[in-house]
Amino acid sequence: MWETVSDAFLDTLKVFPFILVIYILIELLEHKTSFTKDHERLQGSLAPLIGAATGIIPQCGFSVMAAKLYDRGLIRTGTLLSVFLATSDEALIILLSEGSRADMIVPLIAIKLVVAVAAGYGANLLLPRERLALPLSGEDVHGFSCGREHEGSDVKVFFVEPLLHSLKITLYLLLVNLVLGLIIYRVGEDSISSLIVGGPYVQPLISAAIGLIPNCASSVIVTDTYINGFMTFGSCVAGLCANAGLGFVVLLKNTKKIKRNIALIVAVYAISVVAGIIINGIELLL
């Protein structure tokens, strides 16, 4: 048992430097990204494609930005869905840092892009008469992964804040690794494998529900559960497609459009579950 605990600590400690470096780079990116002169691109025919490509970047700041733009009528529903479905929050960072499943990054990105773009254009076809507003003079919309802009000296903004966020993600990883390690120790890998094979069509329902939780912990749980062999790849895709980070929180602040917001959440969940079930079905056939 103590070997399981020590392995969880060591495995988590190994990935911390990689997570810190990536978050420093992300902080730099967030401060350079805004909505100013590019509004025509985000309202044009390529908007869902651009939204999906933007959402793939490993942080949820762009889903926050997309939610703000959508709430102000500056982008269409399809563009918002493409960003939300492409967003993976911490998933790509964890896969890259862990190393053992880094080979799944490219398939994950490719599938999420296909799902996001298809859903984006599909929504725009179903809602052809959406009216878009023009940005106000001098309007500048930023998106930040924690939902607020970091302020202070360069050291605080570009090192201290990423360090604190990295420590939080590392703590989540440690807790998940500990729990999963102890489950493997108590139950055994053979029993776990039989449970995974038996539930490829139920898992996406659960993982997508976890992904909807507006906290970086949800993407950590889904990704680390997959890495540790408790979840199929399709179920992981379902959880990460539903994981729009704080984007839903921004939308839900507008209580005047609660029905619209609930419909968007249901749509993201349903699309994510269907994508996960299809992938699991293909895996079983192969």
mmCIF file of C-alpha atoms in Angstrom:
data_model
loop_
_atom_site.group_PDB
_atom_site.id
_atom_site.type_symbol
_atom_site.label_atom_id
_atom_site.label_comp_id
_atom_site.label_asym_id
_atom_site.label_seq_id
_atom_site.Cartn_x
_atom_site.Cartn_y
_atom_site.Cartn_z
ATOM 1 C CA MET A 1 0.000 0.000 0.000
ATOM 2 C CA TRP A 2 2.788 2.454 0.911
ATOM 3 C CA GLU A 3 4.415 1.648 -2.422
ATOM 4 C CA THR A 4 1.203 2.756 -4.140
ATOM 5 C CA VAL A 5 1.236 6.034 -2.215
ATOM 6 C CA SER A 6 4.919 6.707 -2.950
ATOM 7 C CA ASP A 7 4.401 5.915 -6.657
ATOM 8 C CA ALA A 8 1.544 8.441 -6.796
ATOM 9 C CA PHE A 9 3.757 11.132 -5.244
ATOM 10 C CA LEU A 10 6.699 10.398 -7.540
ATOM 11 C CA ASP A 11 4.567 10.214 -10.696
ATOM 12 C CA THR A 12 2.925 13.538 -9.841
ATOM 13 C CA LEU A 13 6.208 15.211 -8.925
ATOM 14 C CA LYS A 14 7.730 14.283 -12.277
ATOM 15 C CA VAL A 15 5.106 16.191 -14.282
ATOM 16 C CA PHE A 16 5.134 19.403 -12.207
ATOM 17 C CA PRO A 17 8.023 21.159 -14.069
ATOM 18 C CA PHE A 18 6.345 20.542 -17.434
ATOM 19 C CA ILE A 19 3.015 21.876 -16.173
ATOM 20 C CA LEU A 20 4.679 25.027 -14.804
ATOM 21 C CA VAL A 21 6.491 25.809 -18.066
ATOM 22 C CA ILE A 22 3.321 25.327 -20.116
ATOM 23 C CA TYR A 23 1.281 27.600 -17.819
ATOM 24 C CA ILE A 24 3.879 30.357 -18.064
ATOM 25 C CA LEU A 25 3.591 30.162 -21.867
ATOM 26 C CA ILE A 26 -0.211 30.176 -21.636
ATOM 27 C CA GLU A 27 -0.164 33.286 -19.432
ATOM 28 C CA LEU A 28 1.898 35.078 -22.077
ATOM 29 C CA LEU A 29 -0.570 33.961 -24.759
ATOM 30 C CA GLU A 30 -3.626 35.113 -22.799
ATOM 31 C CA HIS A 31 -2.282 38.655 -22.440
ATOM 32 C CA LYS A 32 -1.613 38.857 -26.179
ATOM 33 C CA THR A 33 -5.071 37.664 -27.256
ATOM 34 C CA SER A 34 -8.076 39.951 -27.550
ATOM 35 C CA PHE A 35 -11.138 40.679 -29.682
ATOM 36 C CA THR A 36 -10.619 43.900 -31.597
ATOM 37 C CA LYS A 37 -10.084 44.098 -35.348
ATOM 38 C CA ASP A 38 -10.748 40.414 -36.028
ATOM 39 C CA HIS A 39 -14.486 40.493 -35.391
ATOM 40 C CA GLU A 40 -15.294 40.062 -39.099
ATOM 41 C CA ARG A 41 -13.429 36.729 -39.159
ATOM 42 C CA LEU A 42 -15.306 35.536 -36.069
ATOM 43 C CA GLN A 43 -18.603 36.437 -37.729
ATOM 44 C CA GLY A 44 -17.774 35.067 -41.189
ATOM 45 C CA SER A 45 -18.192 31.694 -42.874
ATOM 46 C CA LEU A 46 -14.961 30.332 -41.415
ATOM 47 C CA ALA A 47 -15.919 31.260 -37.851
ATOM 48 C CA PRO A 48 -16.668 27.686 -36.599
ATOM 49 C CA LEU A 49 -13.355 26.468 -38.020
ATOM 50 C CA ILE A 50 -11.453 29.348 -36.402
ATOM 51 C CA GLY A 51 -13.349 28.812 -33.158
ATOM 52 C CA ALA A 52 -12.483 25.105 -33.081
ATOM 53 C CA ALA A 53 -8.798 25.767 -33.810
ATOM 54 C CA THR A 54 -8.710 28.388 -31.061
ATOM 55 C CA GLY A 55 -10.458 26.144 -28.545
ATOM 56 C CA ILE A 56 -7.841 23.407 -28.994
ATOM 57 C CA ILE A 57 -5.220 25.624 -27.295
ATOM 58 C CA PRO A 58 -4.818 23.996 -23.847
ATOM 59 C CA GLN A 59 -6.609 26.370 -21.484
ATOM 60 C CA CYS A 60 -10.204 27.518 -21.024
ATOM 61 C CA GLY A 61 -9.559 31.249 -21.488
ATOM 62 C CA PHE A 62 -10.860 31.104 -25.042
ATOM 63 C CA SER A 63 -14.114 29.476 -23.964
ATOM 64 C CA VAL A 64 -14.539 32.363 -21.508
ATOM 65 C CA MET A 65 -13.869 34.833 -24.311
ATOM 66 C CA ALA A 66 -16.291 33.048 -26.653
ATOM 67 C CA ALA A 67 -19.008 33.089 -23.983
ATOM 68 C CA LYS A 68 -18.546 36.836 -23.487
ATOM 69 C CA LEU A 69 -18.719 37.453 -27.239
ATOM 70 C CA TYR A 70 -21.796 35.260 -27.625
ATOM 71 C CA ASP A 71 -23.599 36.949 -24.757
ATOM 72 C CA ARG A 72 -23.033 40.310 -26.465
ATOM 73 C CA GLY A 73 -24.302 38.964 -29.796
ATOM 74 C CA LEU A 74 -20.893 39.193 -31.479
ATOM 75 C CA ILE A 75 -20.595 35.545 -32.586
ATOM 76 C CA ARG A 76 -23.104 32.905 -33.697
ATOM 77 C CA THR A 77 -24.233 29.832 -31.783
ATOM 78 C CA GLY A 78 -22.236 27.531 -34.052
ATOM 79 C CA THR A 79 -19.031 29.418 -33.326
ATOM 80 C CA LEU A 80 -19.658 29.199 -29.583
ATOM 81 C CA LEU A 81 -20.317 25.437 -29.778
ATOM 82 C CA SER A 82 -17.180 24.875 -31.844
ATOM 83 C CA VAL A 83 -15.046 26.621 -29.199
ATOM 84 C CA PHE A 84 -16.723 24.813 -26.296
ATOM 85 C CA LEU A 85 -16.437 21.336 -27.858
ATOM 86 C CA ALA A 86 -12.804 21.874 -28.874
ATOM 87 C CA THR A 87 -11.767 23.108 -25.418
ATOM 88 C CA SER A 88 -9.974 20.543 -23.259
ATOM 89 C CA ASP A 89 -8.834 22.750 -20.357
ATOM 90 C CA GLU A 90 -5.904 20.900 -18.707
ATOM 91 C CA ALA A 91 -6.159 17.641 -20.691
ATOM 92 C CA LEU A 92 -3.467 18.190 -23.330
ATOM 93 C CA ILE A 93 -1.055 19.516 -20.698
ATOM 94 C CA ILE A 94 -1.517 16.403 -18.562
ATOM 95 C CA LEU A 95 -1.213 14.013 -21.518
ATOM 96 C CA LEU A 96 1.970 15.771 -22.638
ATOM 97 C CA SER A 97 3.432 15.867 -19.129
ATOM 98 C CA GLU A 98 2.601 12.263 -18.228
ATOM 99 C CA GLY A 99 4.239 10.892 -21.359
ATOM 100 C CA SER A 100 2.676 7.407 -21.225
ATOM 101 C CA ARG A 101 -0.324 8.490 -23.299
ATOM 102 C CA ALA A 102 1.254 11.380 -25.204
ATOM 103 C CA ASP A 103 0.714 9.431 -28.428
ATOM 104 C CA MET A 104 -3.037 10.003 -28.022
ATOM 105 C CA ILE A 105 -2.726 13.795 -28.229
ATOM 106 C CA VAL A 106 -2.896 13.922 -32.040
ATOM 107 C CA PRO A 107 -5.944 11.569 -32.327
ATOM 108 C CA LEU A 108 -7.665 13.479 -29.511
ATOM 109 C CA ILE A 109 -7.081 16.850 -31.174
ATOM 110 C CA ALA A 110 -8.165 15.525 -34.586
ATOM 111 C CA ILE A 111 -11.399 14.020 -33.245
ATOM 112 C CA LYS A 112 -12.264 17.085 -31.176
ATOM 113 C CA LEU A 113 -11.664 19.335 -34.187
ATOM 114 C CA VAL A 114 -13.947 17.208 -36.372
ATOM 115 C CA VAL A 115 -16.688 17.133 -33.713
ATOM 116 C CA ALA A 116 -16.387 20.862 -32.994
ATOM 117 C CA VAL A 117 -16.386 21.976 -36.634
ATOM 118 C CA ALA A 118 -19.257 19.655 -37.584
ATOM 119 C CA ALA A 119 -21.362 20.818 -34.630
ATOM 120 C CA GLY A 120 -20.523 24.463 -35.326
ATOM 121 C CA TYR A 121 -21.564 24.416 -38.963
ATOM 122 C CA GLY A 122 -24.556 22.212 -38.155
ATOM 123 C CA ALA A 123 -25.829 24.714 -35.580
ATOM 124 C CA ASN A 124 -25.377 27.596 -37.996
ATOM 125 C CA LEU A 125 -27.392 25.714 -40.622
ATOM 126 C CA LEU A 126 -30.195 25.120 -38.119
ATOM 127 C CA LEU A 127 -30.128 28.788 -37.020
ATOM 128 C CA PRO A 128 -29.620 30.739 -40.269
ATOM 129 C CA ARG A 129 -31.334 33.935 -39.101
ATOM 130 C CA GLU A 130 -29.207 34.800 -36.091
ATOM 131 C CA ARG A 131 -28.579 38.507 -35.901
ATOM 132 C CA LEU A 132 -25.128 39.681 -34.936
ATOM 133 C CA ALA A 133 -24.204 42.952 -33.273
ATOM 134 C CA LEU A 134 -21.267 45.161 -34.114
ATOM 135 C CA PRO A 135 -18.540 45.660 -31.478
ATOM 136 C CA LEU A 136 -18.593 48.966 -29.660
ATOM 137 C CA SER A 137 -15.907 51.476 -30.494
ATOM 138 C CA GLY A 138 -12.737 50.552 -28.641
ATOM 139 C CA GLU A 139 -14.277 47.336 -27.270
ATOM 140 C CA ASP A 140 -11.626 44.794 -26.277
ATOM 141 C CA VAL A 141 -12.678 41.391 -24.960
ATOM 142 C CA HIS A 142 -10.100 39.155 -23.270
ATOM 143 C CA GLY A 143 -10.482 35.654 -21.934
ATOM 144 C CA PHE A 144 -8.531 34.361 -18.971
ATOM 145 C CA SER A 145 -8.331 30.737 -17.861
ATOM 146 C CA CYS A 146 -9.352 31.495 -14.276
ATOM 147 C CA GLY A 147 -12.135 33.884 -15.320
ATOM 148 C CA ARG A 148 -10.329 37.051 -14.233
ATOM 149 C CA GLU A 149 -7.318 39.042 -15.392
ATOM 150 C CA HIS A 150 -4.159 38.700 -13.355
ATOM 151 C CA GLU A 151 -2.774 42.028 -12.177
ATOM 152 C CA GLY A 152 0.476 43.172 -10.592
ATOM 153 C CA SER A 153 4.156 43.061 -11.493
ATOM 154 C CA ASP A 154 5.481 40.944 -14.362
ATOM 155 C CA VAL A 155 6.933 38.492 -11.838
ATOM 156 C CA LYS A 156 3.513 38.045 -10.201
ATOM 157 C CA VAL A 157 1.596 37.804 -13.474
ATOM 158 C CA PHE A 158 3.969 35.630 -15.486
ATOM 159 C CA PHE A 159 5.502 33.465 -12.750
ATOM 160 C CA VAL A 160 3.666 33.561 -9.422
ATOM 161 C CA GLU A 161 0.173 33.115 -10.911
ATOM 162 C CA PRO A 162 1.253 30.229 -13.221
ATOM 163 C CA LEU A 163 3.096 28.669 -10.274
ATOM 164 C CA LEU A 164 -0.022 28.782 -8.078
ATOM 165 C CA HIS A 165 -2.187 27.362 -10.867
ATOM 166 C CA SER A 166 0.387 24.629 -11.550
ATOM 167 C CA LEU A 167 0.457 23.693 -7.861
ATOM 168 C CA LYS A 168 -3.361 23.454 -7.853
ATOM 169 C CA ILE A 169 -3.421 21.189 -10.909
ATOM 170 C CA THR A 170 -0.597 19.095 -9.471
ATOM 171 C CA LEU A 171 -2.564 18.661 -6.253
ATOM 172 C CA TYR A 172 -5.600 17.488 -8.235
ATOM 173 C CA LEU A 173 -3.373 15.044 -10.101
ATOM 174 C CA LEU A 174 -1.911 13.726 -6.857
ATOM 175 C CA LEU A 175 -5.341 13.141 -5.350
ATOM 176 C CA VAL A 176 -6.621 11.364 -8.472
ATOM 177 C CA ASN A 177 -3.452 9.252 -8.710
ATOM 178 C CA LEU A 178 -3.763 8.290 -5.045
ATOM 179 C CA VAL A 179 -7.425 7.296 -5.359
ATOM 180 C CA LEU A 180 -6.934 5.332 -8.582
ATOM 181 C CA GLY A 181 -3.755 3.689 -7.283
ATOM 182 C CA LEU A 182 -5.518 2.521 -4.129
ATOM 183 C CA ILE A 183 -8.456 1.205 -6.170
ATOM 184 C CA ILE A 184 -6.068 -0.805 -8.347
ATOM 185 C CA TYR A 185 -4.330 -2.096 -5.190
ATOM 186 C CA ARG A 186 -7.595 -3.182 -3.567
ATOM 187 C CA VAL A 187 -9.609 -4.399 -6.560
ATOM 188 C CA GLY A 188 -6.963 -5.621 -8.976
ATOM 189 C CA GLU A 189 -6.279 -4.760 -12.608
ATOM 190 C CA ASP A 190 -8.169 -7.763 -14.014
ATOM 191 C CA SER A 191 -11.424 -6.779 -12.291
ATOM 192 C CA ILE A 192 -11.040 -3.188 -13.455
ATOM 193 C CA SER A 193 -10.398 -4.281 -17.048
ATOM 194 C CA SER A 194 -13.572 -6.367 -17.089
ATOM 195 C CA LEU A 195 -15.583 -3.387 -15.860
ATOM 196 C CA ILE A 196 -14.130 -1.136 -18.576
ATOM 197 C CA VAL A 197 -14.846 -3.597 -21.402
ATOM 198 C CA GLY A 198 -18.381 -4.066 -20.123
ATOM 199 C CA GLY A 199 -19.446 -0.434 -20.151
ATOM 200 C CA PRO A 200 -18.367 1.376 -23.343
ATOM 201 C CA TYR A 201 -21.852 2.774 -23.926
ATOM 202 C CA VAL A 202 -22.472 3.862 -20.351
ATOM 203 C CA GLN A 203 -19.092 5.447 -19.646
ATOM 204 C CA PRO A 204 -19.586 8.384 -22.047
ATOM 205 C CA LEU A 205 -22.759 9.357 -20.196
ATOM 206 C CA ILE A 206 -20.805 9.585 -16.937
ATOM 207 C CA SER A 207 -17.598 11.125 -18.285
ATOM 208 C CA ALA A 208 -19.505 13.824 -20.203
ATOM 209 C CA ALA A 209 -21.413 14.711 -17.026
ATOM 210 C CA ILE A 210 -18.088 15.063 -15.179
ATOM 211 C CA GLY A 211 -16.746 17.182 -18.044
ATOM 212 C CA LEU A 212 -19.592 19.669 -17.662
ATOM 213 C CA ILE A 213 -18.367 20.588 -14.161
ATOM 214 C CA PRO A 214 -16.962 24.143 -14.595
ATOM 215 C CA ASN A 215 -13.654 23.523 -12.867
ATOM 216 C CA CYS A 216 -10.212 22.450 -14.047
ATOM 217 C CA ALA A 217 -10.504 19.451 -11.705
ATOM 218 C CA SER A 218 -13.023 17.831 -14.070
ATOM 219 C CA SER A 219 -10.575 17.668 -16.988
ATOM 220 C CA VAL A 220 -7.893 16.370 -14.613
ATOM 221 C CA ILE A 221 -10.195 13.595 -13.394
ATOM 222 C CA VAL A 222 -11.241 12.543 -16.906
ATOM 223 C CA THR A 223 -7.719 12.630 -18.347
ATOM 224 C CA ASP A 224 -5.963 10.950 -15.441
ATOM 225 C CA THR A 225 -8.663 8.271 -15.224
ATOM 226 C CA TYR A 226 -8.021 7.484 -18.893
ATOM 227 C CA ILE A 227 -4.224 7.473 -18.408
ATOM 228 C CA ASN A 228 -4.555 5.020 -15.519
ATOM 229 C CA GLY A 229 -6.645 2.649 -17.638
ATOM 230 C CA PHE A 230 -10.008 3.150 -15.950
ATOM 231 C CA MET A 231 -11.670 4.730 -18.979
ATOM 232 C CA THR A 232 -11.867 3.996 -22.698
ATOM 233 C CA PHE A 233 -10.597 6.516 -25.228
ATOM 234 C CA GLY A 234 -14.107 7.267 -26.502
ATOM 235 C CA SER A 235 -15.296 7.965 -22.969
ATOM 236 C CA CYS A 236 -12.330 10.283 -22.469
ATOM 237 C CA VAL A 237 -13.259 12.137 -25.666
ATOM 238 C CA ALA A 238 -16.842 12.506 -24.401
ATOM 239 C CA GLY A 239 -15.677 13.979 -21.106
ATOM 240 C CA LEU A 240 -13.244 16.390 -22.747
ATOM 241 C CA CYS A 241 -15.685 17.528 -25.450
ATOM 242 C CA ALA A 242 -18.135 18.485 -22.695
ATOM 243 C CA ASN A 243 -15.391 20.259 -20.756
ATOM 244 C CA ALA A 244 -15.796 23.937 -21.671
ATOM 245 C CA GLY A 245 -14.215 25.149 -18.442
ATOM 246 C CA LEU A 246 -15.618 28.426 -17.144
ATOM 247 C CA GLY A 247 -17.397 29.195 -20.410
ATOM 248 C CA PHE A 248 -20.733 27.928 -19.086
ATOM 249 C CA VAL A 249 -20.291 29.940 -15.881
ATOM 250 C CA VAL A 250 -20.029 33.130 -17.945
ATOM 251 C CA LEU A 251 -23.200 32.256 -19.857
ATOM 252 C CA LEU A 252 -25.163 31.298 -16.746
ATOM 253 C CA LYS A 253 -24.512 34.723 -15.236
ATOM 254 C CA ASN A 254 -27.073 36.012 -17.750
ATOM 255 C CA THR A 255 -30.204 34.831 -15.927
ATOM 256 C CA LYS A 256 -32.468 36.528 -18.478
ATOM 257 C CA LYS A 257 -31.561 33.858 -21.037
ATOM 258 C CA ILE A 258 -31.567 30.804 -18.793
ATOM 259 C CA LYS A 259 -33.540 28.654 -21.276
ATOM 260 C CA ARG A 260 -31.025 29.415 -24.019
ATOM 261 C CA ASN A 261 -28.124 28.596 -21.711
ATOM 262 C CA ILE A 262 -29.644 25.297 -20.567
ATOM 263 C CA ALA A 263 -30.283 24.347 -24.193
ATOM 264 C CA LEU A 264 -26.608 24.996 -24.998
ATOM 265 C CA ILE A 265 -25.464 22.847 -22.060
ATOM 266 C CA VAL A 266 -27.776 20.019 -23.129
ATOM 267 C CA ALA A 267 -26.531 20.304 -26.728
ATOM 268 C CA VAL A 268 -22.868 20.112 -25.686
ATOM 269 C CA TYR A 269 -23.593 17.138 -23.421
ATOM 270 C CA ALA A 270 -25.574 15.255 -26.082
ATOM 271 C CA ILE A 271 -22.976 15.849 -28.816
ATOM 272 C CA SER A 272 -20.176 14.759 -26.459
ATOM 273 C CA VAL A 273 -21.975 11.548 -25.449
ATOM 274 C CA VAL A 274 -22.780 10.618 -29.052
ATOM 275 C CA ALA A 275 -19.159 11.224 -30.096
ATOM 276 C CA GLY A 276 -17.889 9.064 -27.237
ATOM 277 C CA ILE A 277 -20.294 6.200 -27.958
ATOM 278 C CA ILE A 278 -19.394 6.204 -31.674
ATOM 279 C CA ILE A 279 -15.658 6.068 -30.909
ATOM 280 C CA ASN A 280 -16.134 3.296 -28.349
ATOM 281 C CA GLY A 281 -18.206 1.366 -30.869
ATOM 282 C CA ILE A 282 -15.484 1.729 -33.520
ATOM 283 C CA GLU A 283 -12.848 0.583 -31.019
ATOM 284 C CA LEU A 284 -14.875 -2.522 -30.196
ATOM 285 C CA LEU A 285 -15.292 -3.355 -33.885
ATOM 286 C CA LEU A 286 -11.562 -2.978 -34.486
#
